[in-house]
Amino acid sequence: MRDGVDRNAPAYWDARFAEDGFAYGTEPNDFLRLVADRLPGGDALCLCEGEGRNATFLAQRGMRTTAMDFSAVALRKAEGLAAQRGLRLQILCCDLAGFDPGVGRWDVITMIFGQPDPLLRRALYARLAACLRPGGALVLETKVEEDAASDSRYPGSSVLCAELAGLDFAIARDSTRVLREGRYHDGEQRTAQILAFRPGYP
């Protein structure tokens, strides 16, 4: 909680996503777009997906895509965005803390600017390799706090890679870049970007 506001609460995000328009735009995250041609086809899970910009992008590329978020408001907008594009998403409204992604179920998992607290993040990331099929890919981008330690909500890629056991890393980097992703991601931001694969072959 910061400034008396609980950013872990669905009500906080419901209020943001209830605003007019799309809080983070309708175009996919540009790191996801950059690595898209390196991803396998099949079943995709978009964690903390919000209003659907990344899920619809993967669905447009022929993937069977599940958008997961704890904001029902966001997911209604995700369904609407997909429908506008002649697409259909699987929608899953639940809290990340109680979510079971399954074992060997996904070919691609994305988590773009998700904000789990450190304990939840470490528990989730330790499981993600097992959730992927052999050869499956994880795409992750998150903000980074300067000099962030592992107990921070926003550590750098070196900490995140240590938490993501069992994956081979194709990209793992921190950089300062300019975001142009709707009104809440507009300006310079330091981020961690990770593209990783579960060893093996599909």
PDB file of C-alpha atoms in Angstrom:
ATOM      1  CA  MET A   1       0.000   0.000   0.000  1.00  0.00           C
ATOM      2  CA  ARG A   2       1.321   3.427  -0.940  1.00  0.00           C
ATOM      3  CA  ASP A   3      -0.242   6.831  -0.201  1.00  0.00           C
ATOM      4  CA  GLY A   4      -3.091   5.001   1.516  1.00  0.00           C
ATOM      5  CA  VAL A   5      -4.029   3.283  -1.764  1.00  0.00           C
ATOM      6  CA  ASP A   6      -4.068  -0.508  -2.027  1.00  0.00           C
ATOM      7  CA  ARG A   7      -2.779  -1.240  -5.513  1.00  0.00           C
ATOM      8  CA  ASN A   8      -3.224  -4.960  -4.880  1.00  0.00           C
ATOM      9  CA  ALA A   9      -7.002  -4.556  -4.672  1.00  0.00           C
ATOM     10  CA  PRO A  10      -9.206  -5.301  -7.688  1.00  0.00           C
ATOM     11  CA  ALA A  11     -11.241  -2.181  -6.869  1.00  0.00           C
ATOM     12  CA  TYR A  12      -8.217   0.035  -7.570  1.00  0.00           C
ATOM     13  CA  TRP A  13      -7.744  -1.490 -11.018  1.00  0.00           C
ATOM     14  CA  ASP A  14     -11.469  -1.679 -11.757  1.00  0.00           C
ATOM     15  CA  ALA A  15     -11.624   2.082 -11.240  1.00  0.00           C
ATOM     16  CA  ARG A  16      -8.681   2.662 -13.573  1.00  0.00           C
ATOM     17  CA  PHE A  17     -10.033   0.404 -16.286  1.00  0.00           C
ATOM     18  CA  ALA A  18     -13.507   1.934 -15.988  1.00  0.00           C
ATOM     19  CA  GLU A  19     -12.139   5.235 -17.306  1.00  0.00           C
ATOM     20  CA  ASP A  20     -12.913   6.162 -20.900  1.00  0.00           C
ATOM     21  CA  GLY A  21     -10.701   4.602 -23.519  1.00  0.00           C
ATOM     22  CA  PHE A  22      -7.925   2.115 -22.857  1.00  0.00           C
ATOM     23  CA  ALA A  23      -5.552   2.840 -19.983  1.00  0.00           C
ATOM     24  CA  TYR A  24      -2.547   1.263 -21.735  1.00  0.00           C
ATOM     25  CA  GLY A  25      -3.687   1.548 -25.331  1.00  0.00           C
ATOM     26  CA  THR A  26      -4.880  -1.099 -27.761  1.00  0.00           C
ATOM     27  CA  GLU A  27      -1.563  -1.918 -29.437  1.00  0.00           C
ATOM     28  CA  PRO A  28       0.642  -4.707 -28.078  1.00  0.00           C
ATOM     29  CA  ASN A  29       3.626  -4.088 -25.884  1.00  0.00           C
ATOM     30  CA  ASP A  30       6.537  -3.381 -28.215  1.00  0.00           C
ATOM     31  CA  PHE A  31       8.861  -5.942 -26.600  1.00  0.00           C
ATOM     32  CA  LEU A  32       6.241  -8.627 -27.203  1.00  0.00           C
ATOM     33  CA  ARG A  33       5.934  -7.426 -30.788  1.00  0.00           C
ATOM     34  CA  LEU A  34       9.732  -7.506 -31.152  1.00  0.00           C
ATOM     35  CA  VAL A  35      10.043 -11.159 -30.101  1.00  0.00           C
ATOM     36  CA  ALA A  36       6.773 -12.436 -31.588  1.00  0.00           C
ATOM     37  CA  ASP A  37       8.403 -14.231 -34.512  1.00  0.00           C
ATOM     38  CA  ARG A  38      10.515 -16.257 -32.063  1.00  0.00           C
ATOM     39  CA  LEU A  39       7.488 -17.640 -30.226  1.00  0.00           C
ATOM     40  CA  PRO A  40       5.994 -21.074 -30.848  1.00  0.00           C
ATOM     41  CA  GLY A  41       2.374 -21.398 -31.865  1.00  0.00           C
ATOM     42  CA  GLY A  42      -0.320 -23.061 -29.811  1.00  0.00           C
ATOM     43  CA  ASP A  43      -1.776 -22.062 -26.455  1.00  0.00           C
ATOM     44  CA  ALA A  44      -0.931 -18.704 -24.875  1.00  0.00           C
ATOM     45  CA  LEU A  45      -1.609 -17.447 -21.356  1.00  0.00           C
ATOM     46  CA  CYS A  46      -1.442 -13.701 -20.722  1.00  0.00           C
ATOM     47  CA  LEU A  47      -1.077 -13.093 -16.982  1.00  0.00           C
ATOM     48  CA  CYS A  48      -2.254  -9.772 -15.519  1.00  0.00           C
ATOM     49  CA  GLU A  49      -3.498  -8.979 -19.007  1.00  0.00           C
ATOM     50  CA  GLY A  50      -5.705  -5.989 -18.301  1.00  0.00           C
ATOM     51  CA  GLU A  51      -7.701  -4.737 -21.295  1.00  0.00           C
ATOM     52  CA  GLY A  52      -6.466  -7.293 -23.797  1.00  0.00           C
ATOM     53  CA  ARG A  53      -3.953  -5.531 -26.028  1.00  0.00           C
ATOM     54  CA  ASN A  54      -1.375  -8.330 -25.843  1.00  0.00           C
ATOM     55  CA  ALA A  55      -3.842 -11.209 -25.822  1.00  0.00           C
ATOM     56  CA  THR A  56      -5.586  -9.967 -28.958  1.00  0.00           C
ATOM     57  CA  PHE A  57      -2.201  -9.542 -30.664  1.00  0.00           C
ATOM     58  CA  LEU A  58      -1.337 -13.188 -29.999  1.00  0.00           C
ATOM     59  CA  ALA A  59      -4.810 -14.293 -31.062  1.00  0.00           C
ATOM     60  CA  GLN A  60      -4.353 -12.385 -34.334  1.00  0.00           C
ATOM     61  CA  ARG A  61      -1.246 -14.493 -34.869  1.00  0.00           C
ATOM     62  CA  GLY A  62      -3.338 -17.651 -34.611  1.00  0.00           C
ATOM     63  CA  MET A  63      -2.751 -18.575 -30.985  1.00  0.00           C
ATOM     64  CA  ARG A  64      -5.454 -19.946 -28.700  1.00  0.00           C
ATOM     65  CA  THR A  65      -5.184 -17.213 -26.103  1.00  0.00           C
ATOM     66  CA  THR A  66      -6.350 -16.965 -22.497  1.00  0.00           C
ATOM     67  CA  ALA A  67      -6.460 -13.517 -20.888  1.00  0.00           C
ATOM     68  CA  MET A  68      -6.188 -13.687 -17.092  1.00  0.00           C
ATOM     69  CA  ASP A  69      -6.695 -10.734 -14.738  1.00  0.00           C
ATOM     70  CA  PHE A  70      -8.431  -9.994 -11.450  1.00  0.00           C
ATOM     71  CA  SER A  71     -10.257  -6.969 -12.863  1.00  0.00           C
ATOM     72  CA  ALA A  72     -13.613  -7.939 -14.345  1.00  0.00           C
ATOM     73  CA  VAL A  73     -13.861  -4.437 -15.821  1.00  0.00           C
ATOM     74  CA  ALA A  74     -10.603  -4.897 -17.722  1.00  0.00           C
ATOM     75  CA  LEU A  75     -11.588  -8.306 -19.022  1.00  0.00           C
ATOM     76  CA  ARG A  76     -14.914  -7.041 -20.363  1.00  0.00           C
ATOM     77  CA  LYS A  77     -12.939  -4.483 -22.361  1.00  0.00           C
ATOM     78  CA  ALA A  78     -10.570  -7.234 -23.508  1.00  0.00           C
ATOM     79  CA  GLU A  79     -13.522  -9.249 -24.810  1.00  0.00           C
ATOM     80  CA  GLY A  80     -14.838  -6.177 -26.593  1.00  0.00           C
ATOM     81  CA  LEU A  81     -11.465  -5.402 -28.168  1.00  0.00           C
ATOM     82  CA  ALA A  82     -11.163  -8.970 -29.407  1.00  0.00           C
ATOM     83  CA  ALA A  83     -14.688  -8.886 -30.840  1.00  0.00           C
ATOM     84  CA  GLN A  84     -13.915  -5.655 -32.713  1.00  0.00           C
ATOM     85  CA  ARG A  85     -11.049  -7.507 -34.386  1.00  0.00           C
ATOM     86  CA  GLY A  86     -13.086 -10.602 -35.185  1.00  0.00           C
ATOM     87  CA  LEU A  87     -11.296 -12.615 -32.504  1.00  0.00           C
ATOM     88  CA  ARG A  88     -12.238 -14.589 -29.448  1.00  0.00           C
ATOM     89  CA  LEU A  89     -10.334 -14.898 -26.177  1.00  0.00           C
ATOM     90  CA  GLN A  90     -10.700 -17.283 -23.296  1.00  0.00           C
ATOM     91  CA  ILE A  91     -11.338 -15.071 -20.265  1.00  0.00           C
ATOM     92  CA  LEU A  92     -10.255 -15.970 -16.752  1.00  0.00           C
ATOM     93  CA  CYS A  93     -11.069 -13.570 -13.908  1.00  0.00           C
ATOM     94  CA  CYS A  94      -9.184 -14.526 -10.760  1.00  0.00           C
ATOM     95  CA  ASP A  95      -6.514 -13.346  -8.369  1.00  0.00           C
ATOM     96  CA  LEU A  96      -2.955 -14.288  -9.250  1.00  0.00           C
ATOM     97  CA  ALA A  97      -2.429 -15.534  -5.686  1.00  0.00           C
ATOM     98  CA  GLY A  98      -5.002 -18.291  -6.101  1.00  0.00           C
ATOM     99  CA  PHE A  99      -4.374 -19.103  -9.748  1.00  0.00           C
ATOM    100  CA  ASP A 100      -3.085 -22.517 -10.846  1.00  0.00           C
ATOM    101  CA  PRO A 101      -1.641 -22.301 -14.389  1.00  0.00           C
ATOM    102  CA  GLY A 102      -1.351 -26.086 -14.622  1.00  0.00           C
ATOM    103  CA  VAL A 103       1.624 -28.221 -15.663  1.00  0.00           C
ATOM    104  CA  GLY A 104       2.899 -28.440 -19.222  1.00  0.00           C
ATOM    105  CA  ARG A 105      -0.172 -26.631 -20.481  1.00  0.00           C
ATOM    106  CA  TRP A 106       1.114 -23.527 -22.291  1.00  0.00           C
ATOM    107  CA  ASP A 107       3.282 -22.809 -25.316  1.00  0.00           C
ATOM    108  CA  VAL A 108       3.615 -19.108 -24.451  1.00  0.00           C
ATOM    109  CA  ILE A 109       3.155 -17.228 -21.186  1.00  0.00           C
ATOM    110  CA  THR A 110       3.313 -13.440 -21.072  1.00  0.00           C
ATOM    111  CA  MET A 111       3.432 -11.110 -18.121  1.00  0.00           C
ATOM    112  CA  ILE A 112       3.675  -7.504 -19.250  1.00  0.00           C
ATOM    113  CA  PHE A 113       3.956  -4.959 -16.449  1.00  0.00           C
ATOM    114  CA  GLY A 114       2.341  -7.234 -13.878  1.00  0.00           C
ATOM    115  CA  GLN A 115       2.936  -6.089 -10.320  1.00  0.00           C
ATOM    116  CA  PRO A 116       2.877  -9.043  -7.898  1.00  0.00           C
ATOM    117  CA  ASP A 117       4.346  -8.438  -4.471  1.00  0.00           C
ATOM    118  CA  PRO A 118       7.765 -10.067  -3.882  1.00  0.00           C
ATOM    119  CA  LEU A 119       6.517 -13.166  -2.039  1.00  0.00           C
ATOM    120  CA  LEU A 120       3.876 -13.914  -4.655  1.00  0.00           C
ATOM    121  CA  ARG A 121       6.268 -13.150  -7.498  1.00  0.00           C
ATOM    122  CA  ARG A 122       8.911 -15.566  -6.229  1.00  0.00           C
ATOM    123  CA  ALA A 123       6.364 -18.343  -5.678  1.00  0.00           C
ATOM    124  CA  LEU A 124       4.853 -17.854  -9.135  1.00  0.00           C
ATOM    125  CA  TYR A 125       8.109 -17.496 -11.034  1.00  0.00           C
ATOM    126  CA  ALA A 126       9.491 -20.679  -9.475  1.00  0.00           C
ATOM    127  CA  ARG A 127       6.600 -22.561 -11.117  1.00  0.00           C
ATOM    128  CA  LEU A 128       6.459 -20.993 -14.564  1.00  0.00           C
ATOM    129  CA  ALA A 129       8.942 -23.324 -16.259  1.00  0.00           C
ATOM    130  CA  ALA A 130       6.799 -26.313 -15.305  1.00  0.00           C
ATOM    131  CA  CYS A 131       3.699 -24.567 -16.673  1.00  0.00           C
ATOM    132  CA  LEU A 132       5.251 -24.371 -20.143  1.00  0.00           C
ATOM    133  CA  ARG A 133       5.436 -27.197 -22.618  1.00  0.00           C
ATOM    134  CA  PRO A 134       8.954 -28.183 -23.744  1.00  0.00           C
ATOM    135  CA  GLY A 135      10.194 -25.435 -26.041  1.00  0.00           C
ATOM    136  CA  GLY A 136       7.583 -23.033 -24.668  1.00  0.00           C
ATOM    137  CA  ALA A 137       8.377 -19.357 -24.188  1.00  0.00           C
ATOM    138  CA  LEU A 138       8.023 -16.799 -21.408  1.00  0.00           C
ATOM    139  CA  VAL A 139       7.833 -13.111 -22.355  1.00  0.00           C
ATOM    140  CA  LEU A 140       8.142 -10.676 -19.478  1.00  0.00           C
ATOM    141  CA  GLU A 141       8.561  -6.940 -19.155  1.00  0.00           C
ATOM    142  CA  THR A 142       8.320  -5.022 -15.904  1.00  0.00           C
ATOM    143  CA  LYS A 143       9.401  -1.698 -14.505  1.00  0.00           C
ATOM    144  CA  VAL A 144      12.636  -1.562 -12.514  1.00  0.00           C
ATOM    145  CA  GLU A 145      13.381   0.545  -9.476  1.00  0.00           C
ATOM    146  CA  GLU A 146      16.915   1.879  -9.321  1.00  0.00           C
ATOM    147  CA  ASP A 147      19.181  -0.267  -7.107  1.00  0.00           C
ATOM    148  CA  ALA A 148      16.238  -2.562  -6.411  1.00  0.00           C
ATOM    149  CA  ALA A 149      16.977  -5.581  -4.236  1.00  0.00           C
ATOM    150  CA  SER A 150      15.234  -8.943  -4.444  1.00  0.00           C
ATOM    151  CA  ASP A 151      12.680  -7.912  -1.841  1.00  0.00           C
ATOM    152  CA  SER A 152      11.595  -5.007  -4.048  1.00  0.00           C
ATOM    153  CA  ARG A 153       8.422  -5.154  -6.097  1.00  0.00           C
ATOM    154  CA  TYR A 154      10.443  -4.086  -9.140  1.00  0.00           C
ATOM    155  CA  PRO A 155      13.886  -5.754  -9.212  1.00  0.00           C
ATOM    156  CA  GLY A 156      16.107  -5.960 -12.263  1.00  0.00           C
ATOM    157  CA  SER A 157      16.531  -8.822 -14.693  1.00  0.00           C
ATOM    158  CA  SER A 158      19.366 -10.496 -12.754  1.00  0.00           C
ATOM    159  CA  VAL A 159      17.079 -11.026  -9.761  1.00  0.00           C
ATOM    160  CA  LEU A 160      14.170 -12.118 -11.941  1.00  0.00           C
ATOM    161  CA  CYS A 161      16.307 -14.638 -13.825  1.00  0.00           C
ATOM    162  CA  ALA A 162      17.407 -16.188 -10.531  1.00  0.00           C
ATOM    163  CA  GLU A 163      13.751 -16.586  -9.567  1.00  0.00           C
ATOM    164  CA  LEU A 164      12.772 -18.116 -12.932  1.00  0.00           C
ATOM    165  CA  ALA A 165      14.300 -21.520 -12.343  1.00  0.00           C
ATOM    166  CA  GLY A 166      14.485 -24.075 -15.128  1.00  0.00           C
ATOM    167  CA  LEU A 167      14.442 -21.712 -18.113  1.00  0.00           C
ATOM    168  CA  ASP A 168      17.006 -20.870 -20.780  1.00  0.00           C
ATOM    169  CA  PHE A 169      17.326 -17.124 -21.311  1.00  0.00           C
ATOM    170  CA  ALA A 170      17.500 -15.739 -24.838  1.00  0.00           C
ATOM    171  CA  ILE A 171      17.093 -12.115 -23.678  1.00  0.00           C
ATOM    172  CA  ALA A 172      17.578 -10.779 -20.158  1.00  0.00           C
ATOM    173  CA  ARG A 173      18.331  -7.086 -19.936  1.00  0.00           C
ATOM    174  CA  ASP A 174      17.584  -3.857 -18.129  1.00  0.00           C
ATOM    175  CA  SER A 175      17.319  -0.628 -20.067  1.00  0.00           C
ATOM    176  CA  THR A 176      15.829   2.826 -19.912  1.00  0.00           C
ATOM    177  CA  ARG A 177      13.395   3.388 -22.731  1.00  0.00           C
ATOM    178  CA  VAL A 178      10.472   5.551 -23.771  1.00  0.00           C
ATOM    179  CA  LEU A 179       7.034   3.987 -23.386  1.00  0.00           C
ATOM    180  CA  ARG A 180       4.113   5.030 -25.562  1.00  0.00           C
ATOM    181  CA  GLU A 181       1.416   2.714 -24.253  1.00  0.00           C
ATOM    182  CA  GLY A 182      -1.645   4.746 -23.364  1.00  0.00           C
ATOM    183  CA  ARG A 183      -1.921   7.530 -20.834  1.00  0.00           C
ATOM    184  CA  TYR A 184      -0.423   5.577 -17.918  1.00  0.00           C
ATOM    185  CA  HIS A 185       2.669   4.393 -19.798  1.00  0.00           C
ATOM    186  CA  ASP A 186       3.824   7.542 -21.532  1.00  0.00           C
ATOM    187  CA  GLY A 187       7.405   8.610 -20.971  1.00  0.00           C
ATOM    188  CA  GLU A 188      10.807   7.364 -19.936  1.00  0.00           C
ATOM    189  CA  GLN A 189      10.917   4.221 -17.801  1.00  0.00           C
ATOM    190  CA  ARG A 190      13.580   1.749 -16.720  1.00  0.00           C
ATOM    191  CA  THR A 191      12.414  -1.793 -17.461  1.00  0.00           C
ATOM    192  CA  ALA A 192      13.537  -5.408 -17.335  1.00  0.00           C
ATOM    193  CA  GLN A 193      12.881  -7.483 -20.454  1.00  0.00           C
ATOM    194  CA  ILE A 194      13.088 -11.270 -20.510  1.00  0.00           C
ATOM    195  CA  LEU A 195      12.537 -13.843 -23.234  1.00  0.00           C
ATOM    196  CA  ALA A 196      13.121 -17.364 -21.949  1.00  0.00           C
ATOM    197  CA  PHE A 197      12.361 -20.905 -23.080  1.00  0.00           C
ATOM    198  CA  ARG A 198      11.706 -24.175 -21.345  1.00  0.00           C
ATOM    199  CA  PRO A 199      14.382 -26.609 -22.521  1.00  0.00           C
ATOM    200  CA  GLY A 200      13.311 -29.355 -24.875  1.00  0.00           C
ATOM    201  CA  TYR A 201      11.392 -29.652 -28.095  1.00  0.00           C
ATOM    202  CA  PRO A 202       7.662 -29.378 -28.730  1.00  0.00           C
TER     203      PRO A 202
END
